[in-house]
CSV table of C-alpha atoms in Angstrom, one decimal:
chain,number,residue,atom,x,y,z
A,191,MET,CA,-25.8,22.8,27.1
A,192,GLU,CA,-25.0,21.5,30.4
A,193,ARG,CA,-23.1,18.3,30.7
A,194,THR,CA,-23.8,16.0,33.7
A,195,GLU,CA,-21.7,12.9,34.9
A,196,MET,CA,-22.7,9.3,34.3
A,197,ARG,CA,-21.6,6.6,36.6
A,198,ILE,CA,-22.4,3.0,36.6
A,199,SER,CA,-21.0,0.7,39.1
A,200,GLY,CA,-22.3,-3.0,39.1
A,201,ILE,CA,-24.6,-3.9,36.4
A,202,GLY,CA,-26.4,-1.3,34.6
A,203,LYS,CA,-27.9,0.1,31.3
A,204,SER,CA,-28.1,3.5,30.0
A,205,GLN,CA,-29.2,5.6,27.1
A,206,GLY,CA,-26.5,7.6,25.1
A,207,GLY,CA,-26.4,11.4,25.3
A,208,CYS,CA,-24.1,14.2,26.1
A,209,TYR,CA,-22.1,13.9,29.3
A,210,SER,CA,-19.1,15.4,31.1
A,211,HIS,CA,-17.6,12.2,32.3
A,212,VAL,CA,-18.6,8.8,32.1
A,213,ARG,CA,-17.4,6.1,34.1
A,214,VAL,CA,-18.4,2.3,34.4
A,215,ASP,CA,-17.2,-0.2,36.8
A,216,GLY,CA,-18.7,-3.5,36.3
A,217,MET,CA,-20.9,-4.4,33.3
A,218,ALA,CA,-22.8,-1.8,31.4
A,219,LYS,CA,-24.6,-1.3,28.2
A,220,ILE,CA,-25.2,2.1,26.7
A,221,SER,CA,-27.8,2.1,24.0
A,222,GLY,CA,-27.0,5.1,21.6
A,223,ASN,CA,-24.4,7.3,20.7
A,224,ILE,CA,-22.4,9.0,23.4
A,225,ASP,CA,-20.5,12.2,23.5
A,226,CYS,CA,-18.5,13.0,26.5
A,227,ILE,CA,-15.3,14.7,27.8
A,228,SER,CA,-13.8,11.6,29.5
A,229,PHE,CA,-14.7,8.1,29.0
A,230,ASP,CA,-13.6,5.4,31.5
A,231,GLY,CA,-14.5,1.7,31.3
A,232,ASN,CA,-13.4,-0.9,33.7
A,233,GLY,CA,-15.1,-4.3,33.2
A,234,THR,CA,-17.4,-5.1,30.4
A,235,LEU,CA,-19.2,-2.6,28.4
A,236,THR,CA,-21.0,-2.2,25.1
A,237,VAL,CA,-21.9,1.0,23.3
A,238,GLU,CA,-24.4,0.4,20.9
A,239,GLY,CA,-23.7,3.6,18.8
A,240,ALA,CA,-20.8,6.0,18.1
A,241,LEU,CA,-18.5,7.2,21.0
A,242,GLN,CA,-16.9,10.6,20.8
A,243,SER,CA,-14.8,11.7,23.7
A,244,GLU,CA,-11.7,13.6,24.5
A,245,THR,CA,-9.9,10.8,26.4
A,246,VAL,CA,-11.1,7.2,26.3
A,247,THR,CA,-9.7,4.5,28.8
A,248,VAL,CA,-10.8,1.0,28.8
A,249,ASN,CA,-9.7,-1.7,31.1
A,250,GLY,CA,-11.3,-4.9,30.4
A,251,THR,CA,-13.6,-5.7,27.4
A,252,ALA,CA,-15.3,-3.1,25.3
A,253,THR,CA,-17.5,-3.3,22.2
A,254,ILE,CA,-18.2,-0.1,20.4
A,255,GLU,CA,-20.8,-0.7,17.7
A,256,GLY,CA,-20.4,2.7,15.8
A,257,ARG,CA,-17.5,5.2,15.0
A,258,ALA,CA,-15.1,6.0,17.7
A,259,SER,CA,-13.2,9.2,17.8
A,260,ALA,CA,-11.1,10.7,20.6
A,261,ASN,CA,-7.9,12.7,21.1
A,262,ARG,CA,-6.3,10.0,23.4
A,263,MET,CA,-7.1,6.5,23.7
A,264,MET,CA,-5.6,3.9,26.3
A,265,LEU,CA,-7.2,0.4,25.4
A,266,ASP,CA,-6.0,-2.4,27.7
A,267,GLY,CA,-7.9,-5.7,27.1
A,268,LEU,CA,-10.1,-6.6,24.5
A,269,VAL,CA,-11.5,-3.8,22.4
A,270,THR,CA,-13.7,-4.2,19.3
A,271,ILE,CA,-14.9,-1.1,17.4
A,272,LYS,CA,-17.4,-2.2,14.7
A,273,ASP,CA,-16.9,1.0,12.4
A,274,ARG,CA,-13.8,3.3,11.8
A,275,ALA,CA,-11.9,5.0,14.4
A,276,VAL,CA,-10.0,8.3,14.6
A,277,CYS,CA,-7.7,9.3,17.4
A,278,HIS,CA,-6.0,12.8,17.0
A,279,GLU,CA,-3.1,12.4,19.5
A,280,THR,CA,-2.1,9.0,20.8
A,281,LEU,CA,-3.7,5.7,20.7
A,282,THR,CA,-2.2,3.1,23.1
A,283,ALA,CA,-3.6,-0.4,23.1
A,284,ASN,CA,-2.2,-3.1,25.4
A,285,GLY,CA,-4.1,-6.4,24.4
A,286,ARG,CA,-6.3,-7.0,21.4
A,287,LEU,CA,-7.8,-4.2,19.3
A,288,SER,CA,-10.0,-5.0,16.6
A,289,ILE,CA,-11.4,-2.4,14.2
A,290,ALA,CA,-13.8,-3.1,11.3
A,291,GLY,CA,-13.1,0.0,9.4
A,292,GLY,CA,-10.0,2.1,9.1
A,293,LEU,CA,-7.9,3.8,11.7
A,294,VAL,CA,-6.6,7.4,11.3
A,295,GLY,CA,-4.4,8.7,14.2
A,296,GLU,CA,-1.0,10.7,15.0
A,297,LYS,CA,0.8,8.2,17.1
A,298,VAL,CA,-0.3,4.4,17.3
A,299,GLU,CA,1.3,2.2,19.8
A,300,ILE,CA,0.2,-1.3,20.0
A,301,PHE,CA,1.6,-3.9,22.5
A,302,GLY,CA,-0.3,-7.0,21.3
A,303,SER,CA,-2.4,-7.3,18.4
A,304,LEU,CA,-4.2,-4.9,16.0
A,305,LYS,CA,-6.7,-6.0,13.3
A,306,THR,CA,-8.3,-3.6,11.1
A,307,GLY,CA,-10.6,-4.0,8.0
A,308,GLY,CA,-9.5,-0.9,6.4
A,309,GLY,CA,-6.4,1.1,6.0
A,310,VAL,CA,-4.3,2.9,8.7
A,311,GLN,CA,-2.9,6.2,8.5
A,312,CYS,CA,-0.8,8.0,11.2
A,313,GLU,CA,2.5,9.5,11.7
A,314,MET,CA,4.2,7.1,13.9
A,315,PHE,CA,3.2,3.4,14.1
A,316,ASN,CA,4.7,1.1,16.7
A,317,VAL,CA,3.9,-2.4,17.3
A,318,HIS,CA,5.1,-4.8,19.5
A,319,GLY,CA,3.2,-8.2,18.7
A,320,GLY,CA,1.5,-8.2,15.3
A,321,PHE,CA,-1.2,-7.1,13.1
A,322,ASN,CA,-3.6,-7.9,10.5
A,323,ILE,CA,-4.4,-5.0,8.2
A,324,ASP,CA,-6.7,-5.3,5.3
A,325,GLY,CA,-5.5,-2.3,3.4
A,326,LEU,CA,-2.8,0.4,3.2
A,327,LEU,CA,-0.6,1.3,6.4
A,328,ASN,CA,0.5,4.8,5.5
A,329,ALA,CA,2.8,6.3,8.2
A,330,GLY,CA,5.8,8.3,8.6
A,331,MET,CA,7.8,6.1,11.1
A,332,ILE,CA,6.8,2.4,11.2
A,333,ASP,CA,8.6,0.4,13.8
A,334,VAL,CA,7.4,-3.3,14.1
A,335,LYS,CA,8.7,-5.9,16.5
A,336,LEU,CA,7.0,-9.1,15.4
A,337,SER,CA,6.0,-11.8,17.8
A,338,ILE,CA,3.1,-13.4,15.9
A,339,PRO,CA,2.2,-14.0,12.2
A,340,SER,CA,1.2,-10.8,10.6
A,341,LYS,CA,-0.4,-9.7,7.4
A,342,ILE,CA,-0.8,-6.7,5.4
A,343,LYS,CA,-1.8,-5.5,2.0
A,344,GLU,CA,0.5,-2.4,1.5
A,345,ILE,CA,2.9,-0.3,3.6
A,346,GLY,CA,4.0,3.2,2.6
A,347,GLY,CA,6.0,5.6,4.7
A,348,ASP,CA,9.4,7.4,5.2
A,349,ALA,CA,11.1,4.7,7.6
A,350,ILE,CA,9.9,1.3,7.8
A,351,SER,CA,11.6,-1.2,10.1
A,352,VAL,CA,10.3,-4.7,10.6
A,353,LYS,CA,12.1,-7.0,13.2
A,354,ARG,CA,11.4,-9.9,15.4
A,355,PHE,CA,10.6,-9.3,18.9
A,356,LYS,CA,12.1,-12.5,20.6
A,357,LYS,CA,13.8,-15.7,19.9
A,358,ILE,CA,12.0,-18.4,18.2
A,359,SER,CA,9.6,-20.3,20.4
A,360,VAL,CA,9.5,-24.1,20.9
A,361,LEU,CA,6.2,-24.2,19.1
A,362,GLU,CA,7.1,-22.5,15.9
A,363,GLN,CA,10.2,-24.7,15.4
A,364,PHE,CA,7.8,-27.4,14.6
A,365,VAL,CA,4.8,-25.6,13.1
A,366,PRO,CA,5.7,-23.0,10.6
A,367,ALA,CA,2.4,-21.7,10.5
A,368,PHE,CA,3.1,-20.2,14.1
A,369,SER,CA,6.3,-18.4,13.2
A,370,ALA,CA,6.4,-14.7,13.7
A,371,ARG,CA,6.5,-13.4,10.1
A,372,LEU,CA,5.1,-10.5,8.0
A,373,GLN,CA,3.3,-11.2,4.8
A,374,ALA,CA,2.8,-8.2,2.6
A,375,GLN,CA,2.2,-7.4,-1.1
A,376,VAL,CA,3.9,-4.1,-1.6
A,377,ILE,CA,6.3,-2.2,0.8
A,378,GLU,CA,7.4,1.3,-0.4
A,379,GLY,CA,9.5,3.8,1.6
A,380,ASP,CA,12.6,5.8,2.0
A,381,GLU,CA,14.4,3.9,4.3
A,382,ILE,CA,13.4,0.1,4.7
A,383,ASP,CA,14.8,-2.2,7.1
A,384,LEU,CA,13.2,-5.8,7.0
A,385,GLU,CA,13.5,-9.2,8.8
A,386,TYR,CA,11.4,-12.2,8.5
A,387,THR,CA,9.2,-10.5,5.9
A,388,GLU,CA,7.6,-12.0,2.7
A,389,ALA,CA,6.7,-9.5,0.1
A,390,ASN,CA,6.0,-9.4,-3.6
A,391,ILE,CA,7.6,-6.1,-4.1
A,392,VAL,CA,9.8,-3.7,-2.0
A,393,ARG,CA,10.7,-0.4,-3.2
A,394,GLY,CA,12.9,2.1,-1.7
A,395,ASN,CA,15.9,4.5,-1.5
A,396,VAL,CA,18.1,2.5,1.0
A,397,VAL,CA,16.8,-0.9,1.4
A,398,ARG,CA,18.1,-3.7,3.9
A,399,ILE,CA,16.8,-7.1,3.3
A,400,GLY,CA,17.6,-9.0,6.5
A,401,LYS,CA,17.1,-12.4,8.0
A,402,GLY,CA,14.4,-14.8,7.0
A,403,CYS,CA,13.2,-12.6,4.2
A,404,LYS,CA,11.5,-13.8,1.2
A,405,ILE,CA,11.1,-10.8,-1.3
A,406,GLY,CA,9.9,-11.2,-5.1
A,407,ARG,CA,11.3,-8.1,-6.3
A,408,VAL,CA,13.4,-5.4,-4.8
A,409,GLU,CA,13.6,-1.8,-6.6
A,410,TYR,CA,16.1,0.4,-4.9
A,411,LYS,CA,17.3,3.8,-5.7
A,412,ASP,CA,20.6,4.3,-3.5
A,413,ARG,CA,21.6,1.2,-1.8
A,414,LEU,CA,20.5,-2.4,-1.3
A,415,ILE,CA,22.0,-4.4,1.8
A,416,ARG,CA,21.2,-8.1,1.7
A,417,GLU,CA,21.9,-10.7,4.3
A,418,ASP,CA,23.0,-14.1,3.4
A,419,ASP,CA,19.9,-15.7,4.6
A,420,ALA,CA,17.7,-13.6,2.7
A,421,THR,CA,15.9,-14.6,-0.6
A,422,ILE,CA,15.4,-12.1,-3.4
A,423,GLU,CA,14.2,-13.3,-6.8
A,424,LYS,CA,15.0,-10.1,-8.6
A,425,ALA,CA,16.7,-7.0,-7.4
A,426,GLN,CA,16.9,-3.8,-9.7
A,427,GLN,CA,18.7,-0.5,-9.0
A,428,MET,CA,16.5,2.4,-10.5
B,250,MET,CA,-9.9,7.3,-18.7
B,251,ASN,CA,-7.6,6.4,-21.4
B,252,GLU,CA,-4.4,4.5,-20.9
B,253,GLU,CA,-2.3,7.4,-22.0
B,254,ASP,CA,-4.0,9.8,-19.4
B,255,LEU,CA,-2.3,7.6,-16.6
B,256,ILE,CA,1.0,7.7,-15.1
B,257,SER,CA,2.4,5.0,-13.0
B,258,LYS,CA,3.8,5.6,-9.5
B,259,LYS,CA,7.3,4.7,-10.6
B,260,GLU,CA,7.2,7.0,-13.7
B,261,LEU,CA,5.8,9.7,-11.6
B,262,LEU,CA,8.7,9.6,-8.9
B,263,GLU,CA,11.4,9.5,-11.7
B,264,LEU,CA,9.9,12.3,-13.5
B,265,THR,CA,9.4,14.6,-10.5
B,266,GLY,CA,12.3,13.5,-8.3
B,267,ILE,CA,10.2,13.2,-5.3
B,268,SER,CA,10.7,10.0,-3.1
B,269,TYR,CA,8.0,7.4,-1.7
B,270,GLY,CA,8.1,9.0,1.6
B,271,GLN,CA,7.2,12.4,0.3
B,272,LEU,CA,4.3,10.9,-1.7
B,273,TYR,CA,3.0,9.0,1.1
B,274,ARG,CA,3.3,12.1,3.5
B,275,TRP,CA,1.5,14.3,1.0
B,276,LYS,CA,-1.2,11.7,0.9
B,277,ARG,CA,-1.6,11.6,4.6
B,278,LYS,CA,-1.8,15.1,4.6
B,279,ASN,CA,-4.6,15.3,2.0
B,280,LEU,CA,-2.6,17.3,-0.5
B,281,ILE,CA,-3.1,14.6,-3.0
B,282,PRO,CA,-6.7,13.3,-3.2
B,283,GLU,CA,-7.5,9.7,-2.4
B,284,ASP,CA,-9.4,9.1,-5.7
B,285,TRP,CA,-6.3,10.2,-8.0
B,286,PHE,CA,-4.8,6.9,-6.7
B,287,VAL,CA,-6.0,4.4,-9.4
B,288,ARG,CA,-5.4,0.7,-8.7
B,289,LYS,CA,-4.9,-1.4,-11.8
B,290,SER,CA,-3.4,-4.8,-12.2
B,291,ALA,CA,0.0,-5.0,-13.9
B,292,PHE,CA,2.4,-7.9,-14.5
B,293,THR,CA,4.0,-7.4,-11.3
B,294,GLY,CA,0.7,-7.6,-9.4
B,295,GLN,CA,-1.3,-4.4,-8.3
B,296,GLU,CA,0.1,-1.2,-9.4
B,297,THR,CA,-1.0,2.4,-8.6
B,298,PHE,CA,-1.6,5.0,-11.3
B,299,PHE,CA,-2.3,8.6,-11.3
B,300,PRO,CA,-4.2,10.9,-13.8
B,301,ARG,CA,-1.2,12.3,-15.6
B,302,ASP,CA,-1.9,16.0,-15.9
B,303,LYS,CA,-3.5,16.5,-12.7
B,304,ILE,CA,-0.9,14.9,-10.6
B,305,LEU,CA,2.1,16.4,-12.3
B,306,GLN,CA,0.5,19.9,-12.0
B,307,ARG,CA,-0.4,19.2,-8.3
B,308,ILE,CA,3.2,18.0,-7.3
B,309,GLU,CA,4.7,20.8,-9.3
B,310,ARG,CA,2.6,23.3,-7.1
B,311,ILE,CA,3.3,21.6,-4.0
B,312,LYS,CA,7.1,21.7,-4.7
B,313,ASN,CA,6.9,25.5,-5.5
B,314,MET,CA,5.0,26.4,-2.6
B,315,LYS,CA,6.1,24.0,0.3
B,316,ASP,CA,9.2,26.2,1.2
B,317,GLY,CA,6.7,29.0,2.0
B,318,LEU,CA,3.9,27.3,3.6
B,319,SER,CA,3.8,24.5,6.1
B,320,LEU,CA,2.0,21.2,4.8
B,321,ASP,CA,-1.1,21.9,6.9
B,322,GLU,CA,-1.3,25.3,5.2
B,323,LEU,CA,-0.9,23.7,1.8
B,324,ALA,CA,-3.5,21.2,2.6
B,325,ASP,CA,-5.8,23.9,3.3
B,326,VAL,CA,-5.0,25.6,-0.1
B,327,PHE,CA,-5.8,22.3,-2.0
B,328,SER,CA,-9.0,21.4,0.0
B,329,PRO,CA,-12.3,22.1,-1.5
B,330,SER,CA,-13.5,23.9,1.6
B,331,SER,CA,-12.2,27.1,3.2
B,332,ASN,CA,-11.5,28.3,6.7
B,333,VAL,CA,-11.9,31.8,5.6
B,334,GLN,CA,-15.5,32.1,6.6
B,335,SER,CA,-16.2,35.7,5.4
B,336,MET,CA,-15.1,39.2,4.8
B,337,SER,CA,-16.6,42.6,4.3
B,338,PRO,CA,-16.8,44.1,0.8
B,339,GLU,CA,-14.7,47.1,1.7
B,340,ASN,CA,-12.0,44.6,2.9
B,341,LEU,CA,-11.9,42.8,-0.3
B,342,LEU,CA,-11.7,46.0,-2.4
B,343,GLU,CA,-8.9,47.5,-0.2
B,344,ARG,CA,-6.9,44.0,-0.5
B,345,ASN,CA,-7.3,44.1,-4.2
B,346,ILE,CA,-8.9,40.8,-4.2
B,347,VAL,CA,-12.1,41.9,-6.4
B,348,THR,CA,-12.6,45.0,-8.2
B,349,ARG,CA,-15.5,47.6,-7.7
B,350,ILE,CA,-17.0,46.7,-11.1
B,351,SER,CA,-17.6,43.1,-10.5
B,352,LEU,CA,-18.7,43.8,-6.8
B,353,ALA,CA,-21.3,46.3,-7.9
B,354,LEU,CA,-22.6,43.6,-10.5
B,355,PHE,CA,-22.8,41.0,-7.8
B,356,GLU,CA,-24.6,43.4,-5.5
B,357,GLU,CA,-27.2,44.2,-8.3
B,358,VAL,CA,-28.3,40.7,-8.0
B,359,ALA,CA,-27.7,39.6,-4.6
B,360,GLY,CA,-28.2,43.1,-2.8
B,361,SER,CA,-25.7,44.6,-1.0
B,362,GLN,CA,-24.2,42.8,2.2
B,363,GLU,CA,-22.3,43.7,5.1
B,364,THR,CA,-20.0,40.7,4.9
B,365,LEU,CA,-19.7,38.1,2.1
B,366,SER,CA,-19.3,34.4,2.9
B,367,PHE,CA,-16.7,32.4,1.4
B,368,ASN,CA,-18.7,31.0,-1.5
B,369,ASP,CA,-20.0,34.8,-2.3
B,370,ILE,CA,-16.2,35.7,-2.4
B,371,LEU,CA,-15.6,33.1,-4.7
B,372,THR,CA,-18.6,34.1,-6.8
B,373,VAL,CA,-17.3,37.6,-7.2
B,374,TYR,CA,-13.8,36.3,-7.9
B,375,VAL,CA,-14.9,34.0,-10.5
B,376,LEU,CA,-17.4,36.8,-12.1
B,377,GLN,CA,-14.5,39.2,-12.2
B,378,LYS,CA,-12.0,36.7,-14.0
B,379,LEU,CA,-14.8,35.8,-16.6
B,380,LEU,CA,-15.7,39.5,-17.1
B,381,GLN,CA,-12.1,40.6,-17.5
B,382,GLY,CA,-11.4,37.6,-19.8
B,383,GLY,CA,-14.0,38.7,-22.1
B,384,ASP,CA,-15.6,35.3,-21.9
B,385,MET,CA,-19.1,36.6,-20.7
B,386,THR,CA,-21.3,39.5,-20.9
B,387,ARG,CA,-22.8,41.6,-18.0
B,388,ASP,CA,-26.0,39.7,-18.3
B,389,GLU,CA,-24.6,36.4,-18.2
B,390,GLY,CA,-22.7,37.5,-15.0
B,391,ARG,CA,-25.9,38.0,-13.5
B,392,MET,CA,-26.9,34.6,-14.3
B,393,LEU,CA,-23.6,33.4,-12.7
B,394,VAL,CA,-24.3,35.0,-9.6
B,395,ALA,CA,-27.8,33.7,-9.4
B,396,VAL,CA,-26.5,30.0,-10.2
B,397,MET,CA,-23.8,30.4,-7.7
B,398,ARG,CA,-25.9,31.6,-4.9
B,399,GLU,CA,-28.8,29.1,-5.6
B,400,HIS,CA,-26.9,25.9,-6.2
B,401,TYR,CA,-23.2,26.0,-5.2
B,402,GLY,CA,-24.1,25.2,-1.5
B,403,ALA,CA,-25.8,22.2,-2.9
B,404,LEU,CA,-22.5,20.8,-4.3
B,405,ASP,CA,-21.2,21.0,-0.7
B,406,SER,CA,-17.5,21.5,-1.4
B,407,LYS,CA,-17.4,18.9,-4.0
B,408,PRO,CA,-15.1,19.6,-6.9
B,409,CYS,CA,-17.2,21.1,-9.9
B,410,GLU,CA,-17.2,23.1,-13.0
B,411,LEU,CA,-18.9,26.1,-14.2
B,412,ALA,CA,-19.9,26.0,-17.9
B,413,LEU,CA,-21.4,28.4,-20.4
B,414,VAL,CA,-23.0,27.0,-23.6
B,415,ARG,CA,-24.8,29.6,-26.3
B,416,LYS,CA,-27.1,28.5,-29.0
B,417,MET,CA,-28.3,31.1,-31.2
B,418,GLY,CA,-27.2,33.9,-29.0
B,419,VAL,CA,-28.9,32.4,-26.0
B,420,PRO,CA,-26.9,31.7,-23.2
B,421,LEU,CA,-27.0,28.6,-20.8
B,422,LEU,CA,-25.0,28.6,-17.8
B,423,PHE,CA,-24.6,25.6,-15.4
B,424,LEU,CA,-22.7,24.1,-12.5
B,425,ALA,CA,-21.9,20.3,-12.9
B,426,GLU,CA,-19.9,18.2,-10.9
B,427,SER,CA,-18.2,17.2,-14.1
B,428,ALA,CA,-19.1,18.5,-17.5
B,429,GLU,CA,-17.0,15.8,-19.0
B,430,HIS,CA,-19.7,13.8,-20.5
B,431,VAL,CA,-22.2,16.3,-21.7
B,432,TYR,CA,-23.0,16.5,-25.3
B,433,PHE,CA,-25.0,19.2,-27.2
B,434,ASP,CA,-26.4,19.4,-30.6
B,435,PRO,CA,-24.1,21.2,-33.2
B,436,GLU,CA,-25.5,24.3,-33.2
B,437,ALA,CA,-24.9,24.8,-29.4
B,438,LYS,CA,-21.5,26.2,-28.7
B,439,TRP,CA,-19.2,25.8,-25.6
B,440,ILE,CA,-18.0,29.2,-24.5
B,441,PHE,CA,-16.0,28.1,-21.6
B,442,ARG,CA,-15.5,25.5,-19.0
B,443,LEU,CA,-14.1,26.6,-15.7
B,444,PRO,CA,-13.2,24.1,-12.9
B,445,LEU,CA,-13.8,25.8,-9.6
B,446,ALA,CA,-11.4,24.1,-7.8
B,447,ALA,CA,-8.5,26.0,-9.5
B,448,SER,CA,-10.2,29.4,-8.9
B,449,MET,CA,-10.6,28.5,-5.2
B,450,GLU,CA,-6.7,27.6,-4.9
B,451,GLU,CA,-5.9,31.1,-6.5
B,452,LEU,CA,-8.4,32.9,-4.2
B,453,LYS,CA,-7.2,31.1,-1.0
B,454,LEU,CA,-3.6,32.0,-1.9
B,455,LYS,CA,-4.7,35.6,-2.3
B,456,LEU,CA,-6.6,35.8,0.9
B,457,ASN,CA,-3.8,34.0,2.8
B,458,GLU,CA,-1.0,36.2,1.1
B,459,THR,CA,-2.6,39.3,2.3
B,460,GLU,CA,-3.4,38.2,5.7
B,461,ALA,CA,0.1,37.2,6.3
């Protein structure tokens, strides 16, 4: 099948379909599923269907009503996916990314915030900012630098590190609700290094509970390193 | 599922000596199916449990095989679909995957074919296993080929079981997603129940082995 290019500059509307390259500068609405080789969106765009492409680049605002799948995604700005997302290689988001379903990827880098309605699964998970994940985060390397309040149900992986990104802001000194902390139910991994985290249960081989942590129960196999500032209700070596 | 059939995650790790990281890695690679993770509330909050026999067997097999195969290759062994698409009957005979007798029986029903699809290879493989084991007569073998060819595609890579029931010498052969909750009158007799997933794993290993 011959694939043609789609280009919208200014304000436009289009049907979905199969294309080679899709480029939108301005404001566009695509009503239907779209399958292409590269997808470039600058401005405001809405895809009323699923989006499949080798690469997806967005600068500005984008809403995808269906499933999004790609090899590489670069999302700068405000992106909403109202279904699940799959990214086979690298997903980089600067700004705010919200996904109604789960996210499956290889390498996920977030500078800003990530919100998902399902679980997240990948090999590398790097966040500068924060996240709200309503499910399990299952990743090999998890490196989180918090700057906003974050929430998650469960974390599982090989190496898990949660730190604070910057010094405490003036605002959060007075309003504790704004402080950059992670709230989790269960965190399980081989090497765990936590700061400013509240969790019911932390289980691992080597566990470090650092500044500002409040942990209900720590179960560790080899070693528990505990800083003075940390609260641990119960610690148990397995 | 009964309480005693389940094993908690903690107990599993202690018993098998694997770490959380490994367990989560295997889950990511689909070596352990999502639906084996059973969530239940315990006194510490939510806990994860697994079907005891299935998970212990699976982890044992992963541990035995992981030195020879990469995790992705392993995932392929355990997945209910296959990437070996087809193979010619001669090739299968040459590589000792099936015998001439079972292949001949298969061809009696299905006609002789230039290449066999993965499902057909599986059919012949299962046929041979059951005939050799003496669980099944040749006539029942013909039924098996018909059942597999007719209906296996409809199950679309779902895990399923093949079962044979006889009543007063009359055989009834069927495929079911699960034959767990099927009950017959006392005169009917279960001859065998064969989960196809296990046969598929064996077959894939054989196919891969001889390929390498």
